[in-house]
PDB file of C-alpha atoms in Angstrom:
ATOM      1  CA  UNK V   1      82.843  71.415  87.022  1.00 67.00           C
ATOM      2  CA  UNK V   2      83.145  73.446  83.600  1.00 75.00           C
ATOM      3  CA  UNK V   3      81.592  76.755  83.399  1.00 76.00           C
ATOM      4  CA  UNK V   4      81.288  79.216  80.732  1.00 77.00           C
ATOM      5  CA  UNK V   5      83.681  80.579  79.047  1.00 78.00           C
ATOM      6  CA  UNK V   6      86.449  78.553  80.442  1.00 81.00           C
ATOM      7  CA  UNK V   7      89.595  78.418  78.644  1.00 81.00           C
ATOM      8  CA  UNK V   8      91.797  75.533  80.679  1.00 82.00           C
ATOM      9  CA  UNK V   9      91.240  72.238  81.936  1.00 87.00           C
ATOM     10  CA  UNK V  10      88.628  71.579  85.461  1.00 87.00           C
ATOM     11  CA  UNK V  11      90.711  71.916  88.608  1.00 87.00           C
ATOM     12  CA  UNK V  12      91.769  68.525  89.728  1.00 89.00           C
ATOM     13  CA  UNK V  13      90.251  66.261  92.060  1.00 90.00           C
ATOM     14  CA  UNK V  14      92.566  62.835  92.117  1.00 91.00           C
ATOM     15  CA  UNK V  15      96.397  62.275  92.134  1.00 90.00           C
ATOM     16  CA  UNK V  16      96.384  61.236  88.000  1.00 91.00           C
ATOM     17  CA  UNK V  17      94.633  64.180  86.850  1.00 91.00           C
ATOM     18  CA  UNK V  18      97.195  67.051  88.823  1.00 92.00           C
ATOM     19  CA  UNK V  19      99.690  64.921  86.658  1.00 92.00           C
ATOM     20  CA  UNK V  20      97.562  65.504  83.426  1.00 92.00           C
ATOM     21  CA  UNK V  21      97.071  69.304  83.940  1.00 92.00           C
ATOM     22  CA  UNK V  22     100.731  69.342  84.132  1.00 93.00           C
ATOM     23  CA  UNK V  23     101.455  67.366  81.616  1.00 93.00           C
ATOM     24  CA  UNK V  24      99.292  69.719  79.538  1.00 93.00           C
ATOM     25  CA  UNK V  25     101.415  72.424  80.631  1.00 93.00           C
ATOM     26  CA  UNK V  26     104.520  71.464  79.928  1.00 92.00           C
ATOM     27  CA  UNK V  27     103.664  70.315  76.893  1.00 93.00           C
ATOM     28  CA  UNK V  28     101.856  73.904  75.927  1.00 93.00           C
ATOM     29  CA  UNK V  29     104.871  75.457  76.806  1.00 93.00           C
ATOM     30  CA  UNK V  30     106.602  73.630  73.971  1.00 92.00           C
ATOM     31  CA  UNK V  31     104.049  74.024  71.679  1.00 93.00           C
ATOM     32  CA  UNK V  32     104.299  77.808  72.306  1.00 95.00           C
ATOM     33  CA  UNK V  33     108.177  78.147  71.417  1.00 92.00           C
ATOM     34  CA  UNK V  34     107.844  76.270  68.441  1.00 92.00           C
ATOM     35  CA  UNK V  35     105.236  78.449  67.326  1.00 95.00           C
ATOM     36  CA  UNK V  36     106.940  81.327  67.895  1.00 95.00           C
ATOM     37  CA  UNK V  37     110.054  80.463  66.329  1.00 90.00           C
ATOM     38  CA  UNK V  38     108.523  79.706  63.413  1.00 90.00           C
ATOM     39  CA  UNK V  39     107.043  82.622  63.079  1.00 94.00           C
ATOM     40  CA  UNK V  40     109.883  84.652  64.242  1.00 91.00           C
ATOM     41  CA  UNK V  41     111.251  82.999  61.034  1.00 83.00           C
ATOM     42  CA  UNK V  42     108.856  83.723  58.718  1.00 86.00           C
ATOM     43  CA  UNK V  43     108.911  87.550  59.386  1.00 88.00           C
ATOM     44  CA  UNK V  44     112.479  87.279  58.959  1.00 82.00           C
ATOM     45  CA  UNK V  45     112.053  85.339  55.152  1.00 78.00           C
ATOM     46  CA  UNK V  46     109.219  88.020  54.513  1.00 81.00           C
ATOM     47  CA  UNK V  47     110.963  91.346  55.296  1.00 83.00           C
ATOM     48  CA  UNK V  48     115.077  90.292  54.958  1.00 77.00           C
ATOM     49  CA  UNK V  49     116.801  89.941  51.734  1.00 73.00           C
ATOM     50  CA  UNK V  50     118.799  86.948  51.392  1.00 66.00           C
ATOM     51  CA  UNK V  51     121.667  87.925  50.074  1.00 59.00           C
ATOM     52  CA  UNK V  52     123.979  85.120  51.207  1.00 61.00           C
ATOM     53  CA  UNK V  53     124.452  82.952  48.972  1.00 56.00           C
ATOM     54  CA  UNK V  54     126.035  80.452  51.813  1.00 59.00           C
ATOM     55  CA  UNK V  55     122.621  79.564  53.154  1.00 60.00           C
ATOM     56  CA  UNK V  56     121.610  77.496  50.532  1.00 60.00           C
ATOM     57  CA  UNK V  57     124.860  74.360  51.885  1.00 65.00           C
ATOM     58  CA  UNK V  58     124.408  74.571  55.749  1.00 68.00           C
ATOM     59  CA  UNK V  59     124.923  71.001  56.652  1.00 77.00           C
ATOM     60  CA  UNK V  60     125.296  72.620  60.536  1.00 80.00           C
ATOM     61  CA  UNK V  61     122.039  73.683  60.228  1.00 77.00           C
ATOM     62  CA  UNK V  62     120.148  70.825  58.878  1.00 81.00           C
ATOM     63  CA  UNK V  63     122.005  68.981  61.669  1.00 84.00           C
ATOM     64  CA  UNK V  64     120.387  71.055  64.198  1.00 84.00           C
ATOM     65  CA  UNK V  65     117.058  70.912  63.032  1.00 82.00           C
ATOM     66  CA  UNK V  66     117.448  67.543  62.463  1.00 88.00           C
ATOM     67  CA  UNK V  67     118.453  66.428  66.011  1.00 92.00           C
ATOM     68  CA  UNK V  68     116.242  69.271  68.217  1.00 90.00           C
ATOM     69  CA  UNK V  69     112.863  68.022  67.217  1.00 90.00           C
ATOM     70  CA  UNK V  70     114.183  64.335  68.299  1.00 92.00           C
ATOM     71  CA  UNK V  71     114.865  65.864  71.676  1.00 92.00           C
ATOM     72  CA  UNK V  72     111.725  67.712  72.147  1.00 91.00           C
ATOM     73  CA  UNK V  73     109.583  64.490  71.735  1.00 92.00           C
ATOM     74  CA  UNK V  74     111.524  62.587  73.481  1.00 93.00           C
ATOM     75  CA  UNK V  75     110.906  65.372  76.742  1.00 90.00           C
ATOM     76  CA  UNK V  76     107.299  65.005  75.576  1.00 92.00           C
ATOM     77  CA  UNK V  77     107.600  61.267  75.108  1.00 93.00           C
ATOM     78  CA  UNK V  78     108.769  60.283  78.723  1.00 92.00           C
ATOM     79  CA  UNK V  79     106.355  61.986  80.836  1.00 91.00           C
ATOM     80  CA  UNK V  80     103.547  61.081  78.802  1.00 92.00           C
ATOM     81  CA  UNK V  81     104.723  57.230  79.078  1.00 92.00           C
ATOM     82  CA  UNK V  82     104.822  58.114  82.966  1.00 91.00           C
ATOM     83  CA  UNK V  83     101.855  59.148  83.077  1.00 90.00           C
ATOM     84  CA  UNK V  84     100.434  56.083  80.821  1.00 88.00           C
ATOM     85  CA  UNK V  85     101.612  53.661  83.298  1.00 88.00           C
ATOM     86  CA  UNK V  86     100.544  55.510  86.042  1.00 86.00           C
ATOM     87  CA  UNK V  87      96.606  55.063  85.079  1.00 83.00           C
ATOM     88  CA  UNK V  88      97.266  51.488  84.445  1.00 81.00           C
ATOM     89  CA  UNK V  89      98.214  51.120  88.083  1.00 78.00           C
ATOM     90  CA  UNK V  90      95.811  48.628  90.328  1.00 76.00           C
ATOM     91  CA  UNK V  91      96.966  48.346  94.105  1.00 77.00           C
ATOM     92  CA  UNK V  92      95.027  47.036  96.559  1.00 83.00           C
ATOM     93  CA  UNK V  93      91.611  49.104  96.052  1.00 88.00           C
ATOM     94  CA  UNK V  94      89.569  49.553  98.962  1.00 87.00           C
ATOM     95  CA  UNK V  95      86.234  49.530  97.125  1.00 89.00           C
ATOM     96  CA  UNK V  96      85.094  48.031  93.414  1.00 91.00           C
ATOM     97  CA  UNK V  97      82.201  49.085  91.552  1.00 92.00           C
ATOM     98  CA  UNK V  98      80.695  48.277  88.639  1.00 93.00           C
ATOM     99  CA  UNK V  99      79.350  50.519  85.963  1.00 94.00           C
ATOM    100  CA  UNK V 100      76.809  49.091  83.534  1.00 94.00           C
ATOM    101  CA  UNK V 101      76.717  51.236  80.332  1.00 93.00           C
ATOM    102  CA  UNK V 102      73.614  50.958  78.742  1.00 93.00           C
ATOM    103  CA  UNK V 103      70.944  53.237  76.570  1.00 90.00           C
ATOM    104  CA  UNK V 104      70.716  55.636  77.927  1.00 89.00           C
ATOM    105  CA  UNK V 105      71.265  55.007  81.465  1.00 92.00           C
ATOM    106  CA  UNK V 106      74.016  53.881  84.095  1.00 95.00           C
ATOM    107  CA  UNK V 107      73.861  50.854  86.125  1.00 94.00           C
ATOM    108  CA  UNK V 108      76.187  50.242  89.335  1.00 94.00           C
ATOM    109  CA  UNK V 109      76.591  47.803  91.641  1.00 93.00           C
ATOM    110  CA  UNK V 110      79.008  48.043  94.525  1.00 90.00           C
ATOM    111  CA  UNK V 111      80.344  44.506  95.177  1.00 85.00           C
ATOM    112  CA  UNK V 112      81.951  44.626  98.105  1.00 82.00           C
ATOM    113  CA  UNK V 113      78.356  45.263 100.114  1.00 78.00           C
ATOM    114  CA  UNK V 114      76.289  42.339  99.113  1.00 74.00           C
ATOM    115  CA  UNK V 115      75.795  43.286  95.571  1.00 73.00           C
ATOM    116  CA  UNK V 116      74.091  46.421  95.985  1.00 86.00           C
ATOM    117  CA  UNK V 117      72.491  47.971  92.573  1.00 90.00           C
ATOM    118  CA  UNK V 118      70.963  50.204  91.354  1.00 92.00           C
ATOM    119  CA  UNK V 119      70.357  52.566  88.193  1.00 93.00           C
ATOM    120  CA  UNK V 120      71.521  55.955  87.639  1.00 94.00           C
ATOM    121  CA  UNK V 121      68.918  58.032  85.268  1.00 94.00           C
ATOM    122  CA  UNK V 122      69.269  61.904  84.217  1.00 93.00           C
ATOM    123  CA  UNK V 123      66.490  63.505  86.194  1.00 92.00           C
ATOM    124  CA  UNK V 124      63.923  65.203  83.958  1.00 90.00           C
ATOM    125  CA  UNK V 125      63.919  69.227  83.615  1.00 88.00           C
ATOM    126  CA  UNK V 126      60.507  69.150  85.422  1.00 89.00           C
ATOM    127  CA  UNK V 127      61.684  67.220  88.529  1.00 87.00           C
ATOM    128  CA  UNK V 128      65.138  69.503  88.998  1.00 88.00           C
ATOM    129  CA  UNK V 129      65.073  71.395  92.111  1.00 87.00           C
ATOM    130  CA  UNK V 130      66.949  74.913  93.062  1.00 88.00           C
ATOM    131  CA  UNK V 131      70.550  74.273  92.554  1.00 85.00           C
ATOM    132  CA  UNK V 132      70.144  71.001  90.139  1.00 85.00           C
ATOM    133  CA  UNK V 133      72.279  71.321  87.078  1.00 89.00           C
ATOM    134  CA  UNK V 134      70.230  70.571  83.959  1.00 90.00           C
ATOM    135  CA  UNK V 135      70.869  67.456  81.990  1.00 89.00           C
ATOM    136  CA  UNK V 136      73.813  66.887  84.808  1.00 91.00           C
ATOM    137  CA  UNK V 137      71.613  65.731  87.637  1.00 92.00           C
ATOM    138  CA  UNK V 138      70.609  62.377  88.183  1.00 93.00           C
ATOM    139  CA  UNK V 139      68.520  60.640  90.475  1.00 90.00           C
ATOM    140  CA  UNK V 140      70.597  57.951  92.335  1.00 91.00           C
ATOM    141  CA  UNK V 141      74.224  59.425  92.480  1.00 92.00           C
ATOM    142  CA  UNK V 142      77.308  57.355  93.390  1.00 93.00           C
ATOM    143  CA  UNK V 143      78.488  57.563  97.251  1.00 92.00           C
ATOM    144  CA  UNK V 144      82.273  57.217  97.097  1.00 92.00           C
ATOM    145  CA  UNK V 145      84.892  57.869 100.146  1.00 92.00           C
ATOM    146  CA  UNK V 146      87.231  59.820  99.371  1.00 91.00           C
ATOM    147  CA  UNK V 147      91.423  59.047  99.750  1.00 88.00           C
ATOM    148  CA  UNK V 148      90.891  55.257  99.620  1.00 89.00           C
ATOM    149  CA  UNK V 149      91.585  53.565  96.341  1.00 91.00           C
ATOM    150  CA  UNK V 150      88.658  52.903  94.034  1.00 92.00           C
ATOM    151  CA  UNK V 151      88.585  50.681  91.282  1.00 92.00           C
ATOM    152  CA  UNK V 152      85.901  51.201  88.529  1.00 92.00           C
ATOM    153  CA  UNK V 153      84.539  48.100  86.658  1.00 93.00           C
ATOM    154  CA  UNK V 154      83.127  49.051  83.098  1.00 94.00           C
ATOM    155  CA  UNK V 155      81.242  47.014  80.304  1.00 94.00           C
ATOM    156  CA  UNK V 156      78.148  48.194  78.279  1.00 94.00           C
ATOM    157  CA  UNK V 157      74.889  45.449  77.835  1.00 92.00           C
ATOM    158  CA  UNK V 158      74.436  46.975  74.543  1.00 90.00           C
ATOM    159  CA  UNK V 159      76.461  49.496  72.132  1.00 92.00           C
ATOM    160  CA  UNK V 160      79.332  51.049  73.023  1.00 93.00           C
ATOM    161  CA  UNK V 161      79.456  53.811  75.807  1.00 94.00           C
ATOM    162  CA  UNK V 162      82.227  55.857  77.683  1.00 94.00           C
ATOM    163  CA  UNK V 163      82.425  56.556  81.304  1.00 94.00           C
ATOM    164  CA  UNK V 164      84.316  60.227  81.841  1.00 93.00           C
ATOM    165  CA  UNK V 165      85.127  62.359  84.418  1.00 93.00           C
ATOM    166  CA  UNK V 166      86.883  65.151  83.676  1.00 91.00           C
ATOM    167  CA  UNK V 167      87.979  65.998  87.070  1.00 92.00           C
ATOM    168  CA  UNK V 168      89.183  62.777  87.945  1.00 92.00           C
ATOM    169  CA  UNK V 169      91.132  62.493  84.953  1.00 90.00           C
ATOM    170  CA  UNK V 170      89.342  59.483  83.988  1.00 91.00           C
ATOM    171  CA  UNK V 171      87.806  58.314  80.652  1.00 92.00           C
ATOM    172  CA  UNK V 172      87.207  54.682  80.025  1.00 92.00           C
ATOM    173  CA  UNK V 173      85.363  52.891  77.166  1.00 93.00           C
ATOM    174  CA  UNK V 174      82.182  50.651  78.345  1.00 94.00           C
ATOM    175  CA  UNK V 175      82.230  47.682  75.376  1.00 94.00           C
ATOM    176  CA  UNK V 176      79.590  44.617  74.872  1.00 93.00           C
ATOM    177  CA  UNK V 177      81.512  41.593  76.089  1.00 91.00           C
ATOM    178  CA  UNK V 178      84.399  43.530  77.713  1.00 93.00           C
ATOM    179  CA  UNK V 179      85.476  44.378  81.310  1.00 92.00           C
ATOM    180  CA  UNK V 180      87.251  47.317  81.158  1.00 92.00           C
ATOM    181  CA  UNK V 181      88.959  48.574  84.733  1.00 91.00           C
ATOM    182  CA  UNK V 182      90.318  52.336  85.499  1.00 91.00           C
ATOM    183  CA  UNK V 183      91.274  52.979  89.439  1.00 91.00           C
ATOM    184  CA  UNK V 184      90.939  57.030  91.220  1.00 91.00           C
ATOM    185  CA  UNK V 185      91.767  58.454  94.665  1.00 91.00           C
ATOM    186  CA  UNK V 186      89.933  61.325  95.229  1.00 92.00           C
ATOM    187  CA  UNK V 187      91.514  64.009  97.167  1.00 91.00           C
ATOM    188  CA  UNK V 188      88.815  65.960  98.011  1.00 91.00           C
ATOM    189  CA  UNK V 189      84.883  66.057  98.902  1.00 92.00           C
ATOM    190  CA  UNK V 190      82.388  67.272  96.255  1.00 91.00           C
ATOM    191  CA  UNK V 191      79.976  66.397  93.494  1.00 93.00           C
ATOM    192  CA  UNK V 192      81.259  66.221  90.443  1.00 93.00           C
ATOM    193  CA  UNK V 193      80.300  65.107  87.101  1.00 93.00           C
ATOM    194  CA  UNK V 194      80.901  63.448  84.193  1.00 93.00           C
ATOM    195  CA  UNK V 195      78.893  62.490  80.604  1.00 92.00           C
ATOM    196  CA  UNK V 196      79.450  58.828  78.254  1.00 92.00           C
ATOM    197  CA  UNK V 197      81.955  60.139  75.499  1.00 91.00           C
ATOM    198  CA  UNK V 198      81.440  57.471  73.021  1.00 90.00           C
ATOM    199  CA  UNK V 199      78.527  58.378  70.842  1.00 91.00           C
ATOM    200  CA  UNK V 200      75.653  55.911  71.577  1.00 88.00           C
ATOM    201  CA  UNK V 201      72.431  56.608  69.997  1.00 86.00           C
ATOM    202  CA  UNK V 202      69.716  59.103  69.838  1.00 89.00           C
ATOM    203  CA  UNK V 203      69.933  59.794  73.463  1.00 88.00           C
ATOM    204  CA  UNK V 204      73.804  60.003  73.790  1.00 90.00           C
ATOM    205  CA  UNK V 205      73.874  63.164  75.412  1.00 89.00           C
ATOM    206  CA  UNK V 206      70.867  62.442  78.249  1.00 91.00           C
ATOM    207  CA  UNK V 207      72.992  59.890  80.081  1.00 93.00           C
ATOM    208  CA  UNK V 208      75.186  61.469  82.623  1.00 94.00           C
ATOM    209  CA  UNK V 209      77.472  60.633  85.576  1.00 94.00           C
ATOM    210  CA  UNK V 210      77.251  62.009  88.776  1.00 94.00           C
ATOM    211  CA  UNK V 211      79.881  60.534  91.672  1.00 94.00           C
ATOM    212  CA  UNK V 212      79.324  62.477  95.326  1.00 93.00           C
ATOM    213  CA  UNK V 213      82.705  61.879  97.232  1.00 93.00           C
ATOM    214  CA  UNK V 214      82.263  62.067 100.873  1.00 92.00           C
ATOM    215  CA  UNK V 215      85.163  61.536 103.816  1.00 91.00           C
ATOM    216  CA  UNK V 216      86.227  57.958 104.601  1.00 85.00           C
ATOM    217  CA  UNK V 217      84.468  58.360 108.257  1.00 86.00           C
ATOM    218  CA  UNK V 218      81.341  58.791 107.399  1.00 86.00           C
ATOM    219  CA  UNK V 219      81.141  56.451 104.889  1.00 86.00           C
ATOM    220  CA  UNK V 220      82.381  53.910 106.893  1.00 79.00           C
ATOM    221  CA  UNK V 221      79.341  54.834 109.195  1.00 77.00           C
ATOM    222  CA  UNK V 222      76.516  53.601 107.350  1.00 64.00           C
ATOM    223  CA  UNK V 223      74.414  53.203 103.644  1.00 56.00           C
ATOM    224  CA  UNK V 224      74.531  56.693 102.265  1.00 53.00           C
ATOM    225  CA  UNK V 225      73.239  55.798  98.474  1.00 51.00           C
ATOM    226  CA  UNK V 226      71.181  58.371  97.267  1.00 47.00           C
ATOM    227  CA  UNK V 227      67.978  55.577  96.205  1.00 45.00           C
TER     228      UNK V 227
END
């Protein structure tokens, strides 16, 4: 999870967001040498004197800067697309559950084991225990294995909410009247956490997401929802 102070992006968890935290790389890197050489060019228009008068009919020139930015969004352009597609992906998921936006709570229900629900409230500061993360703890989390496929169902009962979790790489709207879908493999055990992004009322910032990911094996073994 985030901590103070901290400059770059949480450390990955799933396959889509290692891509991301590239992604965000490569395109920093970009972002840097355009800054610089436009800089680099400004210190040269503030302290040179232009003296030739050639500069002002460079058709070489204009063709350059013309066709360079072109290329630099197009290497922006196509792994970004990549990406895209790759988040739209659905294959075969080995578990579905369904997140129920609503305010200012979460509802799930895992489908695949008889309908199972339950809610998901943000435990109160006087019921936090050593080690509980204020207004990041809840008091039912969500048991998922991890490296299996999971497929997230998402919809809201009443305005519109947003299920994120930045170390997943995952951010999808929860909309009245809508079944949204966004699919993860985690890569590693942990609890991590997540908050709705969508602005939702008074209590927008009280409703948070907390998903424990535990091996395959021993959540093949048995009920492990935290109820």
């Amino acid at each position: 999870m985030a901590h103070a102070a901290q400059v770059g992006l949480q450390d990955a968890t799933s396959p889509i967001m290692e891509e991301l935290i590239t992604f965000h790389d490569h395109a920093l890197m970009i972002i840097f040498l355009i800054c610089f050489l436009v800089l680099y060019a400004l210190f040269l228009t503030l302290t040179t004197k232009l003296t030739n008068t050639n500069i002002s009919d460079a058709q070489e020139m204009e063709t350059v800067w013309t066709i360079l930015p072109a290329i630099i969004l197009v290497l922006i352009a196509l792994p970004s697309l990549r990406i895209l597609y790759m988040t739209d992906e659905v294959n075969d998921p080995s578990l579905t559950v369904k997140s129920i936006g609503h305010q200012w709570y979460w509802t799930y229900e895992y489908t695949d084991y008889g309908g199972l629900i339950f809610n998901s409230y943000m435990l109160p500061p006087l019921f936090l225990e050593p080690g509980d993360l204020r207004l990041l703890d809840v008091d039912n989390r969500v048991v998922l294995p991890i490296e299996a496929p999971i497929r997230m169902m998402i919809t809201s009962q009443d305005v519109l909410h947003s299920w994120a979790v930045p170390t997943l790489g995952l951010k999808t709207d929860a909309i009245p009247g809508r079944l949204n879908q966004t699919t993860f493999t985690a890569t590693r055990p942990g609890v991590y956490y997540g908050q709705c992004s969508e602005i939702c009322g008074a209590n927008h910032s009280f409703m948070p997401i907390v998903l424990e990911l535990i091996p395959l094996k021993i959540f093949e073994m048995g009920p492990v929802f935290t109820l």
